[in-house]
XYZ file of N, CA and C in Angstrom:
777
model
N -46.133 -12.215 2.624
C -46.553 -10.847 2.317
C -46.356 -10.586 0.828
N -47.332 -10.021 0.175
C -47.215 -9.708 -1.249
C -47.313 -8.201 -1.439
N -46.333 -7.657 -2.095
C -46.302 -6.216 -2.361
C -46.463 -5.980 -3.862
N -47.671 -5.685 -4.346
C -47.852 -5.446 -5.792
C -47.033 -4.249 -6.265
N -46.367 -4.430 -7.388
C -45.571 -3.339 -7.944
C -44.168 -3.263 -7.397
N -43.852 -4.052 -6.369
C -42.518 -4.016 -5.780
C -41.594 -4.920 -6.582
N -40.341 -4.512 -6.714
C -39.381 -5.253 -7.528
C -39.189 -6.669 -6.978
N -39.301 -7.653 -7.863
C -39.049 -9.027 -7.466
C -40.247 -9.750 -6.891
N -41.389 -9.070 -6.730
C -42.593 -9.713 -6.192
C -43.624 -9.898 -7.318
N -44.476 -10.896 -7.137
C -45.479 -11.177 -8.165
C -46.814 -10.550 -7.783
N -47.570 -10.209 -8.800
C -48.916 -9.667 -8.591
C -49.854 -10.791 -8.169
N -50.875 -10.455 -7.397
C -51.900 -11.424 -7.013
C -52.807 -11.657 -8.223
N -53.068 -12.901 -8.601
C -53.957 -13.154 -9.762
C -55.345 -12.559 -9.528
N -55.993 -12.144 -10.610
C -57.296 -11.470 -10.517
C -58.363 -12.348 -9.876
N -58.367 -13.632 -10.228
C -59.403 -14.522 -9.668
C -59.216 -14.701 -8.161
N -57.965 -14.589 -7.671
C -57.693 -14.696 -6.245
C -57.924 -13.356 -5.554
N -57.554 -12.267 -6.236
C -57.729 -10.927 -5.662
C -59.206 -10.599 -5.448
N -60.084 -11.168 -6.291
C -61.520 -10.890 -6.176
C -62.101 -11.446 -4.879
N -61.431 -12.409 -4.259
C -61.923 -13.028 -3.029
C -61.554 -12.215 -1.786
N -60.703 -11.233 -1.956
C -60.234 -10.458 -0.803
C -60.887 -9.081 -0.773
N -61.012 -8.541 0.428
C -61.553 -7.195 0.604
C -60.442 -6.183 0.338
N -60.675 -5.126 -0.430
C -59.629 -4.114 -0.650
C -59.348 -3.334 0.634
N -58.085 -3.043 0.856
C -57.674 -2.302 2.044
C -56.872 -1.086 1.597
N -57.227 0.071 2.112
C -56.497 1.297 1.771
C -55.266 1.411 2.671
N -54.111 1.653 2.052
C -52.857 1.790 2.801
C -52.348 3.225 2.659
N -51.682 3.719 3.681
C -51.108 5.059 3.618
C -49.586 4.961 3.596
N -48.952 5.944 2.977
C -47.492 5.999 2.937
C -46.986 6.407 4.321
N -46.060 5.656 4.896
C -45.572 6.017 6.238
C -44.793 7.324 6.226
N -44.763 7.978 7.347
C -44.024 9.236 7.489
C -42.550 8.909 7.711
N -41.780 8.883 6.609
C -40.366 8.510 6.699
C -39.589 9.443 7.618
N -39.923 10.742 7.554
C -39.181 11.723 8.351
C -39.359 11.459 9.848
N -40.583 11.127 10.250
C -40.855 10.867 11.667
C -40.157 9.585 12.130
N -40.208 8.550 11.290
C -39.544 7.287 11.630
C -38.035 7.501 11.751
N -37.458 8.228 10.775
C -36.016 8.500 10.814
C -35.647 9.348 12.029
N -36.518 10.308 12.370
C -36.254 11.171 13.531
C -36.175 10.349 14.820
N -37.129 9.427 14.986
C -37.134 8.575 16.183
C -35.877 7.709 16.228
N -35.468 7.171 15.066
C -34.259 6.337 15.018
C -33.015 7.171 15.322
N -32.983 8.409 14.815
C -31.853 9.299 15.116
C -31.751 9.553 16.623
N -32.913 9.839 17.245
C -32.920 10.062 18.697
C -32.431 8.816 19.432
N -32.824 7.629 18.934
C -32.416 6.381 19.579
C -30.901 6.185 19.514
N -30.279 6.715 18.461
C -28.817 6.609 18.329
C -28.087 7.745 19.050
N -28.844 8.667 19.680
C -28.211 9.706 20.484
C -27.944 11.014 19.767
N -28.635 11.275 18.660
C -28.453 12.533 17.932
C -29.322 13.626 18.566
N -28.769 14.823 18.688
C -29.519 15.947 19.253
C -30.350 16.681 18.199
N -29.831 16.764 16.959
C -30.519 17.483 15.879
C -31.315 16.513 15.012
N -31.991 15.573 15.647
C -32.648 14.485 14.916
C -33.697 14.982 13.935
N -34.524 15.946 14.357
C -35.623 16.413 13.497
C -35.082 17.046 12.221
N -34.061 17.907 12.363
C -33.495 18.600 11.196
C -32.798 17.610 10.254
N -32.031 16.691 10.818
C -31.274 15.737 10.007
C -32.209 14.764 9.287
N -33.279 14.333 9.975
C -34.239 13.418 9.349
C -34.919 14.080 8.161
N -35.297 15.347 8.315
C -35.960 16.070 7.221
C -35.024 16.224 6.026
N -33.747 16.557 6.296
C -32.782 16.704 5.201
C -32.556 15.372 4.485
N -32.475 14.300 5.250
C -32.212 12.996 4.654
C -33.373 12.552 3.761
N -34.614 12.705 4.253
C -35.781 12.316 3.460
C -35.909 13.205 2.225
N -35.593 14.496 2.362
C -35.627 15.408 1.214
C -34.606 14.980 0.158
N -33.450 14.503 0.608
C -32.434 14.004 -0.325
C -32.980 12.864 -1.165
N -33.678 11.918 -0.526
C -34.220 10.777 -1.255
C -35.363 11.191 -2.189
N -36.178 12.140 -1.754
C -37.288 12.613 -2.598
C -36.740 13.289 -3.854
N -35.768 14.189 -3.677
C -35.179 14.883 -4.832
C -34.431 13.913 -5.743
N -33.776 12.919 -5.151
C -33.058 11.929 -5.962
C -34.028 11.126 -6.819
N -35.170 10.752 -6.243
C -36.144 9.977 -7.017
C -36.737 10.797 -8.158
N -36.770 12.129 -7.999
C -37.332 12.990 -9.042
C -36.318 13.355 -10.114
N -35.052 13.547 -9.739
C -34.059 14.098 -10.665
C -33.144 13.051 -11.293
N -32.870 11.956 -10.566
C -31.947 10.951 -11.092
C -32.660 10.029 -12.084
N -31.881 9.311 -12.867
C -32.465 8.405 -13.857
C -33.179 7.250 -13.153
N -34.107 6.644 -13.858
C -34.876 5.537 -13.295
C -34.160 4.220 -13.583
N -33.690 3.560 -12.527
C -32.983 2.296 -12.672
C -33.658 1.230 -11.813
N -33.540 -0.011 -12.248
C -34.205 -1.121 -11.565
C -33.695 -1.287 -10.132
N -32.407 -0.998 -9.898
C -31.816 -1.249 -8.578
C -31.810 -0.018 -7.665
N -32.343 1.104 -8.130
C -32.418 2.291 -7.267
C -33.572 2.129 -6.273
N -33.330 2.480 -5.025
C -34.349 2.340 -3.992
C -34.284 3.543 -3.062
N -35.383 4.272 -2.964
C -35.429 5.454 -2.095
C -36.482 5.289 -0.998
N -36.856 4.059 -0.703
C -37.910 3.802 0.263
C -37.386 3.644 1.685
N -38.156 2.903 2.473
C -37.836 2.731 3.887
C -36.517 1.995 4.089
N -36.220 1.066 3.172
C -34.973 0.306 3.304
C -33.759 1.228 3.189
N -33.823 2.184 2.263
C -32.713 3.136 2.096
C -32.598 4.049 3.311
N -33.746 4.493 3.840
C -33.734 5.354 5.032
C -33.123 4.605 6.209
N -33.537 3.353 6.404
C -33.048 2.558 7.535
C -31.541 2.313 7.424
N -31.064 1.995 6.216
C -29.625 1.752 6.030
C -28.813 3.000 6.336
N -29.315 4.157 5.889
C -28.598 5.408 6.116
C -28.537 5.757 7.600
N -29.676 5.598 8.294
C -29.692 5.913 9.729
C -28.807 4.941 10.501
N -28.802 3.666 10.097
C -27.926 2.687 10.752
C -26.461 3.053 10.558
N -26.122 3.528 9.349
C -24.749 3.972 9.102
C -24.413 5.180 9.973
N -25.368 6.090 10.153
C -25.157 7.251 11.028
C -24.858 6.798 12.458
N -25.650 5.834 12.946
C -25.427 5.326 14.292
C -24.081 4.645 14.431
N -23.681 3.895 13.400
C -22.385 3.203 13.412
C -21.236 4.215 13.443
N -21.356 5.267 12.628
C -20.317 6.301 12.593
C -20.258 7.070 13.909
N -21.419 7.308 14.524
C -21.430 8.032 15.800
C -20.725 7.232 16.893
N -20.944 5.923 16.885
C -20.269 5.073 17.874
C -18.763 5.050 17.651
N -18.350 4.982 16.361
C -16.921 4.851 16.047
C -16.182 6.184 16.165
N -16.789 7.259 15.662
C -16.111 8.545 15.599
C -16.245 9.345 16.902
N -17.348 9.094 17.642
C -17.550 9.835 18.891
C -17.749 11.317 18.628
N -16.934 12.157 19.279
C -17.076 13.603 19.113
C -16.188 14.175 18.034
N -15.539 13.308 17.236
C -14.622 13.805 16.204
C -15.366 14.488 15.060
N -16.624 14.071 14.808
C -17.407 14.643 13.704
C -18.684 15.268 14.253
N -19.122 16.346 13.595
C -20.413 16.950 13.930
C -21.544 16.052 13.408
N -22.739 16.257 13.928
C -23.863 15.407 13.544
C -24.217 15.545 12.063
N -24.138 16.773 11.525
C -24.454 16.938 10.102
C -23.365 16.330 9.216
N -22.104 16.326 9.696
C -21.023 15.674 8.948
C -21.228 14.162 8.905
N -21.681 13.596 10.033
C -21.950 12.153 10.079
C -23.058 11.795 9.092
N -24.126 12.598 9.069
C -25.251 12.334 8.167
C -24.829 12.478 6.708
N -24.029 13.498 6.418
C -23.545 13.711 5.047
C -22.707 12.529 4.581
N -21.806 12.078 5.445
C -20.953 10.940 5.063
C -21.784 9.676 4.881
N -22.764 9.457 5.777
C -23.601 8.260 5.667
C -24.417 8.271 4.374
N -24.972 9.425 4.013
C -25.743 9.531 2.769
C -24.888 9.177 1.556
N -23.645 9.647 1.566
C -22.766 9.367 0.428
C -22.316 7.903 0.437
N -21.930 7.382 1.608
C -21.406 6.021 1.681
C -22.456 4.979 1.317
N -23.719 5.222 1.693
C -24.774 4.241 1.442
C -25.270 4.301 -0.002
N -25.324 5.510 -0.581
C -25.984 5.667 -1.887
C -25.035 5.722 -3.083
N -23.847 6.260 -2.899
C -22.938 6.429 -4.037
C -22.571 5.126 -4.749
N -22.367 4.004 -4.013
C -21.967 2.775 -4.718
C -22.961 2.293 -5.757
N -24.258 2.602 -5.610
C -25.251 2.043 -6.533
C -25.594 2.971 -7.692
N -25.096 4.204 -7.676
C -25.463 5.152 -8.730
C -24.628 4.950 -9.989
N -25.261 5.177 -11.136
C -24.535 5.171 -12.405
C -23.675 6.431 -12.496
N -22.702 6.388 -13.391
C -21.741 7.489 -13.505
C -22.408 8.833 -13.786
N -23.451 8.830 -14.613
C -24.121 10.086 -14.979
C -24.945 10.666 -13.826
N -25.352 9.815 -12.885
C -26.200 10.276 -11.780
C -25.399 10.806 -10.595
N -24.112 10.480 -10.541
C -23.292 10.891 -9.390
C -23.209 12.414 -9.254
N -22.932 13.189 -10.347
C -22.900 14.656 -10.197
C -24.242 15.230 -9.742
N -25.350 14.657 -10.220
C -26.674 15.145 -9.811
C -26.895 14.926 -8.315
N -26.497 13.753 -7.831
C -26.652 13.463 -6.404
C -25.753 14.377 -5.563
N -24.536 14.630 -6.053
C -23.613 15.516 -5.340
C -24.207 16.921 -5.225
N -24.857 17.384 -6.298
C -25.485 18.714 -6.269
C -26.631 18.771 -5.257
N -27.430 17.706 -5.203
C -28.539 17.656 -4.240
C -28.008 17.727 -2.815
N -26.972 16.938 -2.539
C -26.413 16.880 -1.188
C -25.761 18.214 -0.811
N -25.057 18.824 -1.761
C -24.392 20.101 -1.463
C -25.405 21.226 -1.242
N -26.578 21.142 -1.905
C -27.634 22.143 -1.680
C -28.260 21.997 -0.297
N -28.407 20.743 0.167
C -29.044 20.501 1.463
C -28.064 20.670 2.632
N -26.773 20.485 2.365
C -25.743 20.664 3.399
C -24.728 21.701 2.916
N -25.149 22.956 2.734
C -24.261 23.955 2.114
C -23.060 24.342 2.982
N -23.241 24.372 4.290
C -22.180 24.829 5.188
C -21.442 23.683 5.861
N -21.752 22.463 5.471
C -21.124 21.302 6.115
C -19.853 20.924 5.383
N -18.763 20.845 6.108
C -17.489 20.445 5.511
C -17.463 18.931 5.353
N -17.126 18.476 4.161
C -17.105 17.037 3.917
C -15.996 16.393 4.754
N -16.337 15.403 5.588
C -15.325 14.808 6.476
C -14.333 13.935 5.727
N -13.090 13.989 6.155
C -12.060 13.109 5.604
C -12.191 11.738 6.274
N -12.263 10.711 5.470
C -12.463 9.363 6.004
C -11.125 8.743 6.345
N -10.986 8.268 7.577
C -9.770 7.601 8.017
C -10.035 6.100 8.093
N -9.433 5.340 7.184
C -9.640 3.898 7.160
C -8.587 3.138 7.966
N -7.699 3.859 8.631
C -6.708 3.224 9.495
C -5.740 2.348 8.713
N -5.669 1.084 9.120
C -4.718 0.145 8.497
C -5.244 -0.466 7.205
N -6.490 -0.145 6.835
C -7.096 -0.811 5.679
C -6.375 -0.435 4.385
N -6.124 0.862 4.164
C -5.524 1.299 2.893
C -4.111 0.765 2.681
N -3.192 0.869 3.669
C -1.855 0.288 3.459
C -1.895 -1.217 3.199
N -2.767 -1.933 3.925
C -2.883 -3.381 3.725
C -3.473 -3.681 2.355
N -4.427 -2.845 1.918
C -5.037 -2.998 0.591
C -3.974 -2.872 -0.498
N -3.105 -1.891 -0.352
C -2.030 -1.672 -1.321
C -1.060 -2.846 -1.343
N -0.730 -3.362 -0.163
C 0.193 -4.499 -0.079
C -0.415 -5.744 -0.723
N -1.700 -5.983 -0.488
C -2.379 -7.138 -1.087
C -2.486 -6.992 -2.604
N -2.615 -5.754 -3.071
C -2.653 -5.498 -4.518
C -1.346 -5.945 -5.175
N -0.237 -5.600 -4.541
C 1.066 -5.988 -5.083
C 1.231 -7.502 -5.068
N 0.733 -8.147 -4.014
C 0.819 -9.608 -3.930
C 0.013 -10.270 -5.036
N -1.163 -9.715 -5.347
C -2.032 -10.289 -6.375
C -1.745 -9.745 -7.770
N -0.671 -8.965 -7.890
C -0.275 -8.386 -9.188
C -1.388 -7.535 -9.797
N -2.009 -6.704 -8.962
C -3.073 -5.805 -9.426
C -2.610 -4.366 -9.313
N -3.138 -3.515 -10.188
C -2.842 -2.084 -10.144
C -4.008 -1.376 -9.443
N -3.718 -0.730 -8.322
C -4.761 -0.075 -7.537
C -4.991 1.336 -8.074
N -5.834 1.443 -9.110
C -6.189 2.753 -9.643
C -7.166 3.430 -8.676
N -7.395 4.724 -8.864
C -8.283 5.467 -7.970
C -9.710 4.930 -8.019
N -10.197 4.637 -9.227
C -11.579 4.159 -9.359
C -11.734 2.764 -8.756
N -10.732 1.900 -8.959
C -10.782 0.540 -8.397
C -10.719 0.587 -6.867
N -9.851 1.471 -6.336
C -9.745 1.622 -4.885
C -11.069 2.116 -4.299
N -11.700 3.083 -4.986
C -12.974 3.627 -4.501
C -14.046 2.536 -4.449
N -14.076 1.676 -5.480
C -15.087 0.614 -5.520
C -14.850 -0.413 -4.409
N -13.596 -0.749 -4.138
C -13.298 -1.705 -3.066
C -13.686 -1.112 -1.710
N -13.413 0.174 -1.509
C -13.776 0.838 -0.250
C -15.297 0.985 -0.125
N -15.978 1.184 -1.265
C -17.440 1.233 -1.233
C -18.021 -0.119 -0.829
N -17.398 -1.203 -1.309
C -17.812 -2.543 -0.899
C -17.606 -2.716 0.605
N -16.482 -2.217 1.097
C -16.163 -2.274 2.529
C -17.215 -1.524 3.350
N -17.598 -0.332 2.895
C -18.599 0.471 3.613
C -19.991 -0.158 3.553
N -20.346 -0.691 2.374
C -21.679 -1.264 2.201
C -21.864 -2.510 3.056
N -20.811 -3.309 3.197
C -20.901 -4.519 4.019
C -21.180 -4.185 5.478
N -20.892 -2.939 5.882
C -21.143 -2.528 7.259
C -22.608 -2.314 7.573
N -23.442 -2.095 6.532
C -24.859 -1.788 6.775
C -25.820 -2.724 6.049
N -25.304 -3.585 5.183
C -26.169 -4.509 4.438
C -25.773 -5.951 4.730
N -26.773 -6.821 4.844
C -26.496 -8.240 5.030
C -26.197 -8.916 3.693
N -26.849 -8.459 2.644
C -26.642 -9.048 1.330
C -26.520 -7.967 0.279
N -25.704 -8.194 -0.736
C -25.534 -7.187 -1.795
C -25.121 -7.876 -3.087
N -25.192 -7.136 -4.175
C -24.780 -7.639 -5.485
C -23.693 -6.736 -6.049
N -22.704 -7.345 -6.683
C -21.707 -6.597 -7.447
C -22.107 -6.704 -8.914
N -22.462 -5.572 -9.511
C -22.978 -5.564 -10.882
C -22.020 -4.782 -11.769
N -21.744 -5.306 -12.953
C -20.868 -4.589 -13.875
C -20.527 -5.440 -15.076
N -19.845 -4.856 -16.068
C -19.504 -5.600 -17.288
C -18.386 -6.618 -17.035
N -18.199 -7.509 -17.985
C -17.112 -8.477 -17.910
C -15.774 -7.736 -17.887
N -14.907 -8.117 -16.963
C -13.615 -7.447 -16.844
C -13.681 -6.131 -16.099
N -14.808 -5.893 -15.408
C -14.969 -4.623 -14.693
C -14.310 -4.585 -13.327
N -13.871 -5.745 -12.820
C -13.186 -5.776 -11.531
C -14.041 -6.268 -10.377
N -15.153 -6.959 -10.683
C -16.039 -7.429 -9.603
C -15.352 -8.526 -8.777
N -14.858 -9.562 -9.460
C -14.212 -10.678 -8.758
C -12.922 -10.225 -8.088
N -12.118 -9.445 -8.808
C -10.858 -8.959 -8.226
C -11.127 -8.079 -7.017
N -12.225 -7.312 -7.045
C -12.552 -6.423 -5.943
C -12.860 -7.180 -4.662
N -13.737 -8.192 -4.760
C -14.095 -8.905 -3.521
C -12.947 -9.797 -3.047
N -12.137 -10.331 -3.984
C -10.983 -11.137 -3.567
C -9.928 -10.269 -2.873
N -9.768 -9.058 -3.363
C -8.833 -8.125 -2.730
C -9.320 -7.731 -1.339
N -10.637 -7.514 -1.201
C -11.221 -7.202 0.102
C -11.027 -8.362 1.075
N -11.212 -9.595 0.557
C -11.023 -10.782 1.387
C -9.574 -10.887 1.871
N -8.627 -10.700 0.955
C -7.206 -10.792 1.320
C -6.827 -9.721 2.335
N -7.392 -8.523 2.169
C -7.095 -7.425 3.101
C -7.617 -7.738 4.505
N -8.859 -8.224 4.584
C -9.443 -8.567 5.888
C -8.645 -9.677 6.564
N -8.232 -10.691 5.779
C -7.481 -11.806 6.363
C -6.121 -11.350 6.869
N -5.480 -10.445 6.131
C -4.187 -9.922 6.577
C -4.336 -9.149 7.884
N -5.372 -8.316 7.971
C -5.616 -7.534 9.188
C -5.966 -8.453 10.364
N -6.721 -9.527 10.074
C -7.074 -10.485 11.125
C -5.833 -11.202 11.640
N -4.968 -11.629 10.698
C -3.743 -12.329 11.097
C -2.800 -11.421 11.873
N -2.862 -10.103 11.576
C -2.002 -9.148 12.281
C -2.559 -8.776 13.656
N -3.780 -9.270 13.964
C -4.365 -8.999 15.276
C -5.046 -7.657 15.397
N -5.385 -7.031 14.248
C -6.084 -5.743 14.292
C -7.537 -5.986 14.700
N -8.026 -5.342 15.749
C -9.407 -5.594 16.200
C -10.442 -5.119 15.187
N -11.575 -5.833 15.151
C -12.678 -5.444 14.270
C -12.624 -6.071 12.895
N -11.659 -6.959 12.660
C -11.542 -7.603 11.341
C -11.502 -9.115 11.520
N -12.530 -9.788 10.995
C -12.626 -11.235 11.114
C -12.057 -11.908 9.873
N -11.740 -13.184 10.011
C -11.248 -13.966 8.874
C -12.396 -14.189 7.895
N -12.132 -13.986 6.616
C -13.173 -14.080 5.579
C -12.990 -15.369 4.793
N -14.068 -16.148 4.710
C -14.074 -17.360 3.882
C -15.079 -17.162 2.751
N -14.683 -17.553 1.559
C -15.539 -17.363 0.378
C -16.014 -18.726 -0.113
N -17.311 -18.820 -0.451
C -17.895 -20.050 -0.989
C -18.465 -19.741 -2.368
N -17.665 -19.837 -3.433
C -18.175 -19.533 -4.787
C -19.186 -20.594 -5.234
N -20.194 -20.149 -5.942
C -21.249 -21.051 -6.381
C -21.881 -20.501 -7.649
N -22.044 -21.371 -8.651
C -22.697 -20.972 -9.897
C -24.053 -21.676 -9.988
N -25.140 -20.994 -9.631
C -26.448 -21.668 -9.594
C -26.983 -22.052 -10.965
N -26.479 -21.411 -12.018
C -26.993 -21.719 -13.360
C -26.401 -23.019 -13.907
N -25.333 -23.529 -13.271
C -24.659 -24.719 -13.773
C -25.244 -26.007 -13.205
N -26.178 -25.897 -12.244
C -26.736 -27.091 -11.597
C -28.266 -27.001 -11.586
N -28.887 -28.135 -11.303
C -30.349 -28.157 -11.216
C -30.789 -27.617 -9.856
N -32.096 -27.373 -9.735
C -32.622 -26.848 -8.478
C -32.426 -27.847 -7.334
N -32.593 -29.147 -7.638
C -32.399 -30.176 -6.611
C -30.947 -30.229 -6.156
N -30.020 -30.081 -7.108
C -28.597 -30.090 -6.751
C -28.218 -28.844 -5.968
N -28.934 -27.754 -6.221
C -28.610 -26.494 -5.553
C -29.114 -26.470 -4.110
N -30.384 -26.821 -3.916
C -30.995 -26.700 -2.583
C -31.068 -28.024 -1.825
N -30.963 -29.139 -2.524
C -31.178 -30.434 -1.894
C -32.499 -31.019 -2.354
N -32.672 -32.321 -2.136
C -33.883 -32.988 -2.608
C -34.225 -34.166 -1.699
N -35.515 -34.511 -1.690
C -36.011 -35.645 -0.905
C -36.269 -36.797 -1.855
N -35.599 -37.921 -1.612
C -35.755 -39.100 -2.475
C -37.040 -39.836 -2.089
N -37.968 -39.934 -3.037
C -39.268 -40.557 -2.765
C -39.141 -42.060 -2.504
N -38.111 -42.688 -3.055
C -37.982 -44.145 -2.929
C -37.297 -44.510 -1.605
N -36.136 -43.937 -1.350
C -35.376 -44.276 -0.138
C -35.810 -43.461 1.065
N -36.616 -42.410 0.838
C -37.086 -41.514 1.907
C -35.926 -40.810 2.599
N -34.852 -40.592 1.859
C -33.673 -39.903 2.412
C -33.588 -38.493 1.858
N -33.086 -37.608 2.678
C -32.833 -36.234 2.244
C -31.356 -36.087 1.895
N -31.083 -35.535 0.730
C -29.684 -35.261 0.344
C -29.500 -33.754 0.235
N -28.472 -33.252 0.908
C -28.204 -31.811 0.907
C -27.769 -31.331 -0.466
N -28.105 -30.084 -0.779
C -27.642 -29.471 -2.016
C -26.361 -28.678 -1.782
N -25.852 -28.086 -2.847
C -24.587 -27.341 -2.748
C -24.755 -26.112 -1.860
N -25.875 -25.408 -2.026
C -26.089 -24.192 -1.240
C -26.223 -24.510 0.245
N -26.981 -25.559 0.587
C -27.153 -25.910 1.995
C -25.838 -26.394 2.602
N -25.002 -27.066 1.805
C -23.683 -27.483 2.291
C -22.803 -26.264 2.576
N -22.887 -25.257 1.695
C -22.118 -24.017 1.898
C -22.552 -23.323 3.189
N -23.878 -23.235 3.400
C -24.394 -22.598 4.613
C -23.963 -23.383 5.848
N -24.036 -24.727 5.765
C -23.664 -25.573 6.898
C -22.190 -25.388 7.270
N -21.321 -25.363 6.260
C -19.888 -25.199 6.534
C -19.577 -23.788 7.033
N -20.338 -22.779 6.533
C -20.127 -21.401 7.001
C -20.529 -21.262 8.459
N -21.634 -21.899 8.851
C -22.070 -21.840 10.248
C -21.078 -22.572 11.141
N -20.588 -23.735 10.673
C -19.632 -24.511 11.476
C -18.319 -23.761 11.669
N -17.889 -23.015 10.635
C -16.614 -22.287 10.735
C -16.681 -21.133 11.727
N -17.911 -20.671 12.026
C -18.054 -19.572 12.971
C -18.139 -19.998 14.420
N -18.238 -21.323 14.649
C -18.350 -21.814 16.015
C -16.979 -21.870 16.689
N -16.980 -21.700 17.993
C -15.729 -21.711 18.758
C -15.083 -23.084 18.683
N -13.755 -23.095 18.492
C -13.001 -24.338 18.469
C -12.958 -25.013 17.124
N -13.654 -24.472 16.116
C -13.644 -25.103 14.785
C -12.461 -24.635 13.984
């Protein structure tokens, strides 16, 4: 599938595009799709919440700065609704439906915003949810274990560093893949290593819902493409695995029972 104008995709060459018939596409109704997903997760106020959520993304795209990694499309809507469903399952009747939606909007979007855009997003959300009390997040055993692991690793858990580690924790709940972006010395490596140590401590303590975390560091710029993905030897007709495929193979093997 080729999406012209989409980040990371290439345009179809003109000589190739001339061979195809043009097709008119329409923008999908995000509010209707989100409403159906809300109903599927058991929300009663699905229509109202879907409209507020889509309005949040529309206003954000108009008022916030334009950044390469900002996304207000279907992927953002789907991640937010999935977070709402996850919170509804975990929290049950402890939170109102609008509180769940408010928390999901903040948890999914706040980690990717630049510092200058955060107040603007907060204003948009507070205008759309004026009477909704912001829910207090209970992370259970995560915060005390995080603090203990910080002391073990000789790190100072400042408020901003703690917030970023917790944002990584929340984002991993709704995304399969993500990037940690920031300047040198910004705390990217320390953040994910601290998260790994915290999860492993909770797993060893027998706390449910926390699996053992294994990390496979890899620097793709230091090796060739053949070394990274593997290569087929034309002479011996043998396939040799690359570093990335070996990492995937060992990760899959570690998840099997009895390994």
